[in-house]
Coordinates of C-alpha atoms and ligand atoms in Angstrom, one line a residue:
Chain V
M1 CA 70.2 124.4 118.4
S2 CA 71.8 121.7 121.0
A3 CA 73.5 118.4 120.4
I4 CA 71.2 115.5 120.8
P5 CA 72.3 112.9 122.3
T6 CA 73.2 109.4 120.7
A7 CA 70.1 107.0 120.6
D8 CA 71.5 103.5 121.3
C9 CA 70.0 101.9 118.3
H10 CA 72.9 101.3 116.2
Q11 CA 75.8 99.4 116.1
P12 CA 79.0 101.5 116.9
M13 CA 81.0 102.2 113.4
I14 CA 84.1 103.1 115.2
E15 CA 85.1 102.3 118.1
L16 CA 88.7 103.3 120.0
R17 CA 89.9 101.6 122.7
D18 CA 92.9 103.1 124.8
V19 CA 94.4 104.5 121.9
C20 CA 97.8 106.3 121.8
F21 CA 99.9 107.2 119.2
S22 CA 103.4 108.6 119.3
Y23 CA 105.6 109.3 116.9
K24 CA 109.1 108.4 117.7
D25 CA 109.8 110.0 120.8
Q26 CA 106.8 112.6 120.9
H27 CA 103.4 111.8 122.5
V28 CA 100.2 112.8 120.5
M29 CA 97.6 110.9 121.8
K30 CA 97.1 109.0 124.8
D31 CA 94.2 106.6 126.1
L32 CA 91.7 108.0 123.6
N33 CA 88.3 106.2 124.1
F34 CA 85.4 106.8 121.9
S35 CA 82.9 105.9 119.9
V36 CA 81.2 107.0 116.6
K37 CA 77.5 105.4 115.7
E38 CA 76.2 105.0 112.6
R39 CA 74.4 108.3 111.7
D40 CA 76.3 110.3 114.3
F41 CA 77.9 113.8 112.9
V42 CA 81.0 113.9 114.3
G43 CA 83.1 117.1 114.3
I44 CA 86.6 117.4 115.2
V45 CA 88.1 120.5 116.7
G46 CA 91.9 121.4 118.0
S47 CA 94.4 124.0 117.9
N48 CA 97.4 123.6 115.3
G49 CA 99.6 120.0 116.1
A50 CA 96.5 118.9 118.7
G51 CA 96.5 115.4 116.6
K52 CA 93.4 115.7 114.0
T53 CA 95.3 114.4 111.5
T54 CA 97.3 111.9 113.1
L55 CA 93.9 110.5 114.3
L56 CA 92.1 110.4 110.8
K57 CA 94.7 108.9 109.5
M58 CA 94.8 106.0 112.2
L59 CA 91.1 105.7 111.6
V60 CA 91.4 105.1 107.8
G61 CA 94.6 102.7 108.1
L62 CA 97.3 104.8 107.2
M63 CA 99.1 104.2 110.5
P64 CA 99.1 101.8 113.1
P65 CA 98.3 103.0 116.5
T66 CA 101.6 102.5 119.1
G67 CA 98.8 101.3 121.7
G68 CA 95.2 100.3 122.0
E69 CA 92.6 98.8 119.4
I70 CA 90.8 100.2 116.7
R71 CA 87.5 98.7 115.3
L72 CA 85.6 99.5 112.1
F73 CA 82.1 98.4 111.5
G74 CA 82.3 96.0 114.2
E75 CA 85.4 94.4 112.6
S76 CA 89.7 95.1 114.1
I77 CA 91.2 97.6 111.5
R78 CA 93.7 95.0 111.2
Q79 CA 91.3 92.4 109.2
F80 CA 89.0 95.4 107.8
R81 CA 88.5 95.2 103.8
D82 CA 85.6 97.3 103.5
W83 CA 87.2 99.8 102.4
E84 CA 84.8 100.6 99.9
R85 CA 82.5 102.1 102.6
I86 CA 84.8 104.9 103.5
G87 CA 85.6 107.9 102.0
Y88 CA 88.1 110.2 102.8
V89 CA 89.7 113.5 102.2
P90 CA 93.0 114.2 103.4
Q91 CA 94.1 117.9 104.4
K92 CA 95.5 119.8 101.6
N93 CA 96.8 117.4 98.9
A94 CA 100.4 117.9 98.0
L95 CA 99.2 117.9 94.1
N96 CA 102.0 117.7 91.5
M97 CA 100.8 120.6 89.3
L98 CA 102.0 118.7 86.3
F99 CA 100.7 115.4 86.8
P100 CA 98.6 114.7 83.5
A101 CA 95.1 113.1 85.2
T102 CA 92.1 114.9 84.1
V103 CA 89.5 115.7 87.0
R104 CA 87.2 112.7 85.2
E105 CA 90.5 110.5 85.4
V106 CA 90.6 111.3 89.6
V107 CA 87.0 111.5 90.6
T108 CA 86.9 108.4 88.7
S109 CA 89.8 106.8 90.8
G110 CA 87.5 107.0 93.8
L111 CA 86.2 103.5 92.7
F112 CA 89.4 101.9 92.2
T113 CA 89.2 99.5 95.4
N114 CA 90.7 96.1 97.0
K115 CA 87.3 94.5 95.6
S116 CA 87.7 96.2 91.9
I117 CA 91.6 94.5 91.2
F118 CA 91.4 92.3 88.0
R119 CA 87.7 93.7 87.4
R120 CA 86.7 96.6 84.6
L121 CA 84.6 98.9 86.3
S122 CA 81.1 98.1 86.7
R123 CA 78.7 99.5 84.5
D124 CA 77.2 102.1 87.0
A125 CA 80.4 103.6 87.4
K126 CA 79.4 106.0 84.4
A127 CA 76.1 106.9 86.3
K128 CA 78.3 107.3 89.9
L129 CA 81.0 109.5 88.1
D130 CA 77.9 112.0 86.6
D131 CA 76.4 112.0 89.9
A132 CA 79.7 112.8 91.7
L133 CA 80.6 115.6 88.7
Q134 CA 77.3 117.1 89.3
V135 CA 77.1 117.2 93.1
M136 CA 80.4 118.9 93.7
R137 CA 79.3 121.3 90.3
I138 CA 82.5 119.9 88.3
E139 CA 80.9 118.8 85.2
D140 CA 82.5 121.9 83.5
I141 CA 85.8 121.3 84.1
A142 CA 85.8 117.4 84.0
D143 CA 88.2 117.2 81.7
K144 CA 90.7 119.9 82.3
R145 CA 93.6 119.0 84.0
I146 CA 93.7 118.9 87.9
G147 CA 97.1 120.8 88.6
R148 CA 95.4 123.9 86.0
L149 CA 92.4 124.2 88.6
S150 CA 92.3 126.6 91.5
G151 CA 92.9 125.3 95.2
G152 CA 89.4 125.4 95.8
Q153 CA 88.4 123.7 92.7
Q154 CA 91.0 121.3 93.3
Q155 CA 89.3 120.6 97.1
R156 CA 86.0 119.8 95.1
V157 CA 87.7 117.0 93.0
F158 CA 88.8 115.3 96.2
L159 CA 85.6 115.8 97.5
A160 CA 83.9 114.4 94.7
R161 CA 85.9 111.5 94.7
A162 CA 85.5 110.3 98.3
M163 CA 81.7 110.6 97.4
I164 CA 81.8 108.6 94.2
N165 CA 81.6 104.9 95.9
Q166 CA 78.2 106.6 97.9
P167 CA 80.4 105.6 101.2
D168 CA 78.5 105.3 104.5
L169 CA 81.4 106.8 106.4
L170 CA 82.9 110.4 105.4
V171 CA 86.4 110.9 106.7
L172 CA 87.0 114.6 106.0
D173 CA 90.5 116.4 107.3
E174 CA 89.7 120.4 106.7
P175 CA 87.5 119.8 103.8
T176 CA 86.7 123.6 103.3
V177 CA 89.5 125.4 103.4
G178 CA 90.5 127.3 100.0
I179 CA 86.6 127.3 99.1
D180 CA 85.1 130.8 99.3
A181 CA 82.5 131.6 101.9
E182 CA 79.2 131.4 99.8
T183 CA 80.2 127.9 98.6
Q184 CA 81.4 127.2 101.9
D185 CA 77.6 127.7 103.3
G186 CA 76.4 125.6 100.5
F187 CA 78.8 122.9 101.4
F188 CA 78.0 122.8 105.1
E189 CA 74.1 122.7 103.5
L190 CA 75.1 119.5 101.3
I191 CA 76.5 117.7 103.9
R192 CA 74.2 118.4 106.8
H193 CA 71.5 117.1 103.8
M194 CA 73.8 114.1 103.5
H195 CA 73.7 113.6 107.3
Q196 CA 70.1 113.6 107.9
H197 CA 68.4 112.4 105.0
H198 CA 70.8 110.2 103.4
N199 CA 72.2 108.2 106.2
I200 CA 76.0 109.3 105.9
T201 CA 78.0 109.0 108.9
F202 CA 80.7 111.9 109.3
L203 CA 83.9 112.6 110.8
M204 CA 85.1 115.9 109.8
V205 CA 87.9 117.9 111.4
S206 CA 87.8 122.3 110.9
H207 CA 88.2 125.4 112.1
D208 CA 85.3 126.4 111.5
I209 CA 83.8 126.8 114.8
D210 CA 81.1 128.6 114.0
R211 CA 79.5 126.6 111.3
L212 CA 80.3 123.5 113.3
E213 CA 78.9 124.7 117.0
D214 CA 75.5 125.7 114.5
Y215 CA 75.4 122.3 114.2
L216 CA 76.6 120.3 116.6
G217 CA 75.9 122.7 119.6
K218 CA 78.2 124.4 122.0
E219 CA 79.1 121.6 124.3
P220 CA 81.7 119.4 123.4
R221 CA 80.8 115.6 123.7
Q222 CA 84.4 114.7 124.9
Q223 CA 88.1 116.2 125.2
N224 CA 91.2 114.4 125.0
G225 CA 94.5 116.2 125.2
K226 CA 93.7 119.5 123.1
I227 CA 91.4 117.7 120.9
K228 CA 87.7 118.0 121.5
F229 CA 84.9 115.9 120.1
F230 CA 81.2 117.6 119.2
V231 CA 78.9 114.6 118.5
R232 CA 75.4 115.3 117.0
H233 CA 72.7 112.3 115.7
S234 CA 70.5 112.2 113.6
H235 CA 67.5 110.4 113.7
D236 CA 65.1 111.8 111.6
D237 CA 64.8 109.4 109.2
L238 CA 64.0 111.8 106.9
D239 CA 64.9 109.8 104.0
C240 CA 64.3 111.9 101.3
G241 CA 63.8 109.1 98.5
E242 CA 66.3 109.9 96.0
T243 CA 69.2 107.4 96.0
N244 CA 71.7 109.5 94.1
L245 CA 72.9 113.2 95.4
Q246 CA 72.3 114.8 92.1
H247 CA 68.7 116.6 93.7
S248 CA 70.8 118.7 95.9
I249 CA 72.8 120.3 93.3
P250 CA 71.1 124.0 94.1
L251 CA 73.1 123.4 97.3
V252 CA 76.4 123.6 96.4
G253 CA 77.3 126.9 94.5
S254 CA 78.9 126.9 91.0
V255 CA 82.3 126.4 89.8
E256 CA 82.9 130.3 88.4
Chain Z
M1 CA 121.6 102.0 52.3
E2 CA 121.8 98.1 52.2
I3 CA 122.5 98.1 55.9
L4 CA 118.8 98.6 56.5
F5 CA 118.1 95.5 55.4
S6 CA 120.8 93.5 56.8
D7 CA 119.9 90.7 59.4
F8 CA 121.5 92.4 62.4
F9 CA 120.1 96.0 61.3
Q10 CA 116.6 94.3 61.5
R11 CA 117.6 92.3 64.7
A12 CA 118.0 95.9 66.2
L13 CA 115.1 97.5 65.0
L14 CA 113.1 95.0 66.4
G15 CA 114.5 95.3 69.7
G16 CA 114.4 98.7 69.7
L17 CA 111.0 99.0 69.1
L18 CA 110.2 96.7 71.5
I19 CA 112.1 98.8 74.4
G20 CA 110.8 101.8 72.7
L21 CA 107.0 100.5 73.9
T22 CA 108.4 99.3 77.2
A23 CA 110.7 102.2 78.7
P24 CA 108.4 104.8 78.3
L25 CA 105.7 102.8 79.8
I26 CA 107.2 102.3 83.0
G27 CA 109.0 105.7 82.5
I28 CA 105.6 107.5 82.9
F29 CA 105.2 105.6 86.6
L30 CA 108.8 106.0 87.5
V31 CA 108.8 109.8 86.4
L32 CA 105.2 110.6 87.8
R33 CA 106.3 109.5 91.3
R34 CA 109.6 111.6 91.3
L35 CA 112.0 108.3 90.7
S36 CA 113.5 109.3 87.1
M37 CA 116.7 108.7 89.0
I38 CA 116.2 105.6 89.3
G39 CA 116.6 104.2 85.8
D40 CA 120.6 105.4 85.9
T41 CA 121.2 103.7 89.2
L42 CA 119.9 100.7 87.8
A43 CA 121.6 101.0 84.6
H44 CA 125.1 100.8 86.6
V45 CA 124.0 98.3 88.8
T46 CA 123.4 96.2 85.8
I47 CA 126.4 97.3 84.5
A48 CA 127.9 95.4 87.5
G49 CA 126.1 92.0 87.2
V50 CA 127.6 92.3 83.7
A51 CA 131.0 92.6 84.5
L52 CA 130.3 89.5 87.0
G53 CA 129.2 87.8 84.2
F54 CA 131.9 88.2 82.0
L55 CA 134.2 87.2 85.0
I56 CA 132.5 84.1 85.4
N57 CA 131.2 83.7 82.2
V58 CA 127.8 83.4 82.3
Y59 CA 125.3 85.4 79.9
P60 CA 126.3 88.9 81.5
L61 CA 122.7 90.5 80.5
V62 CA 120.8 87.9 82.6
V63 CA 123.3 87.9 85.5
G64 CA 122.7 92.1 85.1
L65 CA 118.9 91.5 85.0
V66 CA 119.4 89.5 88.5
F67 CA 121.4 92.0 90.0
A68 CA 119.0 94.8 88.9
V69 CA 116.2 92.7 90.3
I70 CA 117.6 92.3 93.3
S71 CA 119.1 96.6 93.7
S72 CA 115.5 97.2 93.3
F73 CA 114.1 95.3 96.2
A74 CA 116.9 97.4 98.2
I75 CA 115.9 100.5 96.9
E76 CA 111.7 99.7 97.6
K77 CA 113.1 99.1 101.4
L78 CA 114.9 102.2 101.6
R79 CA 113.0 104.4 99.9
R80 CA 110.2 102.9 102.6
A81 CA 112.7 104.3 105.2
Y82 CA 113.4 107.7 103.7
K83 CA 109.8 108.2 102.6
G84 CA 110.1 111.8 101.1
Y85 CA 113.7 111.3 100.2
A86 CA 113.1 108.8 97.5
E87 CA 116.7 110.0 95.8
L88 CA 118.5 108.8 99.0
S89 CA 117.9 105.4 98.7
I90 CA 118.7 105.6 94.9
A91 CA 122.0 107.6 95.5
V92 CA 122.9 105.4 97.9
I93 CA 122.4 101.9 95.2
M94 CA 124.3 103.8 92.6
S95 CA 127.5 104.6 94.2
G96 CA 127.7 100.9 95.6
G97 CA 126.4 100.2 92.0
V98 CA 129.4 101.9 90.1
A99 CA 131.7 100.6 93.0
V100 CA 130.8 96.7 92.4
A101 CA 131.1 97.2 88.8
S102 CA 134.8 98.8 88.7
F103 CA 136.0 96.6 91.6
L104 CA 135.2 93.8 89.3
F105 CA 136.5 95.7 86.1
T106 CA 139.7 95.5 87.8
L107 CA 139.8 92.5 88.7
G108 CA 139.1 91.2 85.3
Q109 CA 141.3 93.2 83.2
G110 CA 140.9 91.5 79.4
Y111 CA 137.3 91.9 78.9
N112 CA 137.0 96.0 79.4
T113 CA 136.1 96.2 75.4
D114 CA 133.2 93.8 76.1
V115 CA 132.0 96.1 79.0
T116 CA 132.2 99.2 77.2
S117 CA 129.7 97.7 74.7
Y118 CA 126.9 97.6 77.5
L119 CA 127.8 101.4 78.9
F120 CA 127.9 102.8 75.7
G121 CA 125.4 100.0 74.1
S122 CA 125.7 97.9 70.9
I123 CA 122.6 97.5 69.5
Y124 CA 123.8 95.7 66.3
T125 CA 125.1 93.0 68.2
L126 CA 121.8 92.0 69.4
G127 CA 121.3 88.4 68.9
R128 CA 118.7 85.9 69.0
T129 CA 118.9 85.2 72.4
D130 CA 118.8 89.1 73.6
L131 CA 115.9 89.6 71.5
Y132 CA 114.2 86.7 73.4
L133 CA 114.6 88.3 76.7
V134 CA 113.6 91.4 75.4
G135 CA 110.4 90.1 74.1
G136 CA 109.7 88.0 77.5
V137 CA 110.0 91.4 79.2
T138 CA 107.8 93.3 77.0
V139 CA 105.1 90.7 77.6
V140 CA 105.7 90.8 81.3
V141 CA 105.7 94.7 81.3
L142 CA 102.5 95.1 78.8
A143 CA 100.6 92.4 80.6
V144 CA 101.0 93.8 83.9
V145 CA 100.3 98.1 82.6
V146 CA 97.3 97.0 81.0
F147 CA 96.1 94.5 83.9
F148 CA 96.7 97.1 87.1
Y149 CA 96.4 100.2 84.9
K150 CA 93.4 101.3 87.8
E151 CA 95.5 100.4 90.5
L152 CA 98.8 101.8 89.1
F153 CA 97.0 105.2 88.2
L154 CA 96.1 105.7 91.7
L155 CA 99.4 104.6 93.5
T156 CA 101.1 107.3 91.0
F157 CA 98.3 109.5 91.5
E158 CA 98.4 109.6 95.4
E159 CA 99.8 106.7 97.3
D160 CA 97.9 107.4 100.4
A161 CA 94.5 107.3 98.9
A162 CA 95.5 103.8 97.2
A163 CA 96.2 102.7 100.9
V164 CA 93.1 103.8 102.2
S165 CA 91.1 102.2 99.2
G166 CA 92.8 99.0 100.5
L167 CA 95.2 98.3 97.2
P168 CA 98.1 96.5 98.1
V169 CA 100.3 99.3 97.8
K170 CA 103.7 98.0 99.0
L171 CA 103.2 94.7 96.3
L172 CA 102.4 97.4 93.8
N173 CA 105.4 99.6 94.5
M174 CA 107.5 96.4 94.2
L175 CA 105.9 95.8 91.5
I176 CA 106.6 99.1 89.3
T177 CA 110.4 98.8 90.7
V178 CA 111.3 95.3 89.1
L179 CA 109.6 96.1 85.9
A180 CA 112.1 99.1 86.2
A181 CA 114.7 97.0 86.7
L182 CA 113.8 94.1 84.1
V183 CA 112.9 96.9 81.6
I184 CA 116.3 98.9 81.9
S185 CA 118.7 95.7 82.3
T186 CA 117.6 94.7 78.9
A187 CA 117.8 98.0 77.4
I188 CA 121.3 98.5 78.2
K189 CA 122.4 96.4 75.3
I190 CA 120.6 98.8 72.9
V191 CA 120.8 102.4 74.2
G192 CA 124.0 101.6 76.4
A193 CA 123.9 102.1 80.4
L194 CA 125.1 105.4 80.5
L195 CA 121.8 107.0 78.0
V196 CA 119.5 104.3 79.3
S197 CA 117.0 106.6 81.7
A198 CA 116.8 109.3 78.5
L199 CA 114.8 106.7 77.1
L200 CA 112.2 106.0 80.0
T201 CA 112.4 110.1 81.0
I202 CA 112.2 111.9 77.8
P203 CA 109.6 110.6 76.4
V204 CA 107.8 111.0 79.6
A205 CA 109.0 114.6 79.8
C206 CA 107.6 115.4 76.2
S207 CA 104.1 114.3 77.1
L208 CA 103.6 115.7 80.2
F209 CA 103.2 119.2 78.2
L210 CA 101.3 117.8 75.3
A211 CA 98.4 115.2 77.1
K212 CA 95.1 116.1 78.0
S213 CA 94.6 113.2 80.1
F214 CA 96.8 110.2 81.8
R215 CA 95.5 107.8 79.4
M216 CA 96.7 110.1 76.6
S217 CA 100.1 111.0 78.1
I218 CA 100.8 107.2 78.0
V219 CA 100.2 106.8 73.9
L220 CA 101.7 110.1 73.6
S221 CA 105.1 108.8 75.2
V222 CA 105.1 105.6 73.6
V223 CA 104.5 107.4 70.0
I224 CA 107.7 109.9 70.9
A225 CA 109.8 107.0 72.0
E226 CA 109.1 104.7 68.7
I227 CA 110.0 107.6 66.1
A228 CA 112.7 108.6 68.1
V229 CA 113.9 104.7 67.7
I230 CA 112.8 104.4 64.5
V231 CA 113.9 107.4 63.4
G232 CA 117.2 107.5 64.7
L233 CA 117.9 104.0 63.9
I234 CA 117.7 104.3 60.2
V235 CA 119.7 107.9 60.6
A236 CA 122.9 106.4 62.7
G237 CA 122.3 103.3 59.6
I238 CA 122.7 105.5 57.0
W239 CA 125.5 108.0 58.1
N240 CA 127.2 105.7 60.8
F241 CA 126.3 107.4 63.7
A242 CA 126.7 105.6 67.2
P243 CA 122.7 104.2 67.6
G244 CA 122.1 105.2 71.0
A245 CA 123.5 108.5 71.1
T246 CA 121.5 109.5 68.0
I247 CA 118.3 108.0 69.4
V248 CA 118.7 110.3 72.8
L249 CA 119.7 113.7 70.7
L250 CA 116.5 112.6 68.7
L251 CA 114.6 112.5 71.9
I252 CA 116.2 115.7 73.2
L253 CA 115.4 117.7 70.1
M254 CA 111.9 116.6 70.3
L255 CA 111.6 117.9 74.0
L256 CA 113.4 120.7 72.9
L257 CA 110.5 121.8 70.3
T258 CA 107.7 120.5 72.7
L259 CA 108.9 123.2 75.3
V260 CA 109.3 125.7 73.0
A261 CA 105.6 125.0 71.2
C262 CA 104.2 124.7 74.8
R263 CA 106.4 128.3 75.9
G264 CA 106.7 126.1 79.0
Y265 CA 102.4 125.8 79.8
T266 CA 100.9 122.6 80.3
V267 CA 97.5 122.4 78.5
Ligands
ATP1 N1 105.3 112.8 110.2 C1 105.3 113.4 111.7 N2 106.5 112.7 112.5 C2 106.8 113.5 113.3 N3 105.6 114.1 114.2 C3 104.7 114.4 113.5 C4 104.4 114.1 111.9 N4 103.1 114.5 111.7 C5 102.9 115.0 112.6 N5 103.7 115.0 113.3 C6 103.7 115.8 115.1 O1 102.5 115.4 115.5 C7 101.2 116.3 116.1 C8 100.0 116.1 115.6 O2 100.2 116.7 113.9 P1 98.9 116.3 113.3 O3 99.2 116.6 111.8 O4 97.9 115.2 113.8 O5 98.1 117.6 114.0 P2 96.9 118.8 113.6 O6 95.6 118.4 114.6 O7 95.9 118.1 112.3 O8 97.2 120.2 113.3 P3 96.6 121.0 112.4 O9 95.4 121.9 112.9 O10 98.0 122.0 111.7 O11 96.1 120.0 111.0 C9 102.1 117.8 115.8 O12 103.0 118.0 117.1 C10 103.4 117.2 115.1 O13 104.2 118.2 115.3
MG2 MG1 95.8 118.3 110.5
ZN3 ZN1 69.5 106.7 115.4
ZN4 ZN1 68.4 113.9 99.7

């Protein structure tokens, strides 16, 4: 399958203009110009140390670029406030195994944003939580402590947390590391479904070139330094009619 | 036995109960963010403030509190500069506090016994003013933890995630550190500067092994601290032991029992 070019029908969600980044003396990125439109699926590929994680961290506001400009949803990142529209799964969470939180508490924490300060959780929080737990097939371990889970199970918990707000944009840094092959297939099915039918835009770093090329085509849209960007736009408009994601459960294998 | 019904013992019990609530409440956020050592540091800095208070004849506990709050800002600044090596910033401030304290000691030779009461605690000399101060701090701590429970949870669990969710991470960090300064500087009159961090950390250390959830670990650590304070004060009162030390030894006993019961495994 080859990549379908981006249609000019949407506003850009992410715009990078001449973005540079360096850690003290080490240059990681130079003059990166790139834009992501609504309904794009962007696969980011590159060798270790290429700067992929650095790029994602800048995009979610964790580090300011040392040069250039980043705009999110049409706004400069410095003014941007709609953080609940973005779900982020960082690369390998450095988890404190003794932390006494349950899976339920961790997934729910995805709902705690700048908009929810001083407020109690809204009434549909419970429904959102159940939906997220079911999609990632972690209902059975919902009351377990996070430190008692396997690496793959923990990864599912962080994915569930990123999805609980039903974000417009999901930013995933190597989300399938530590997940078994069968579950990975299911996971790719799920994000493809979310991309094509649920109007979710993706930005995903992965070393799983085969699966990425399978969906995004073999030709990168762009290359900057050692980082390659593969893009596929979904203009299928095949809205499956479901507002929550539970119907796609069969797509992701169970925990056991 | 009649000591238990005396005015000063009742005041001690009330003060102890309030600290037994606030210390683990703040302690849990410090321990889980690997800032356990902050208790000791702020206590040492508070002593420097107390020493200055005696020297210039101003209510020592308040001067200590001001010192602790100021140094909590410094710790936060250093913590950010040495991201991931928070204990470094803590060590720097700690030795600074000890240096200032001992410098001030030598300036005002005469009041050494008074300062000692802050080092080892003197819960029986807790006055009305002290109680008001502890009460005020308790109200503030309770209000903040109840009000910002969600935000503090996320910040403690994963600071980056809190930042990506748009939470005011710097402000919340500051808030925790300042509250810690308030709690510690008021607690040193009760258990003493040398033992205060035990009250912040040991109840939490027990609850980490016993609790099934974050919410439950908060409740458990408060319960454990209150048991230690009540039983410790009564035992110390009857047999005339040092109250602060008795409380801490009870806490350690409870931790040992917890570890034996769980054989080192978490639930
Ligand atoms: N905190 C840091 N301080 C200094 N240099 C850093 C820091 N984090 C990353 N780097 C450097 O920046 C470069 C890019 O790192 P980055 O983590 O973005 O790579 P990556 O593409 O995500 O690699 P991987 O595939 O291993 O995850 C690397 O050369 C790394 O040494
Ligand atoms: Mg990376
Ligand atoms: Zn389109
Ligand atoms: Zn669907």
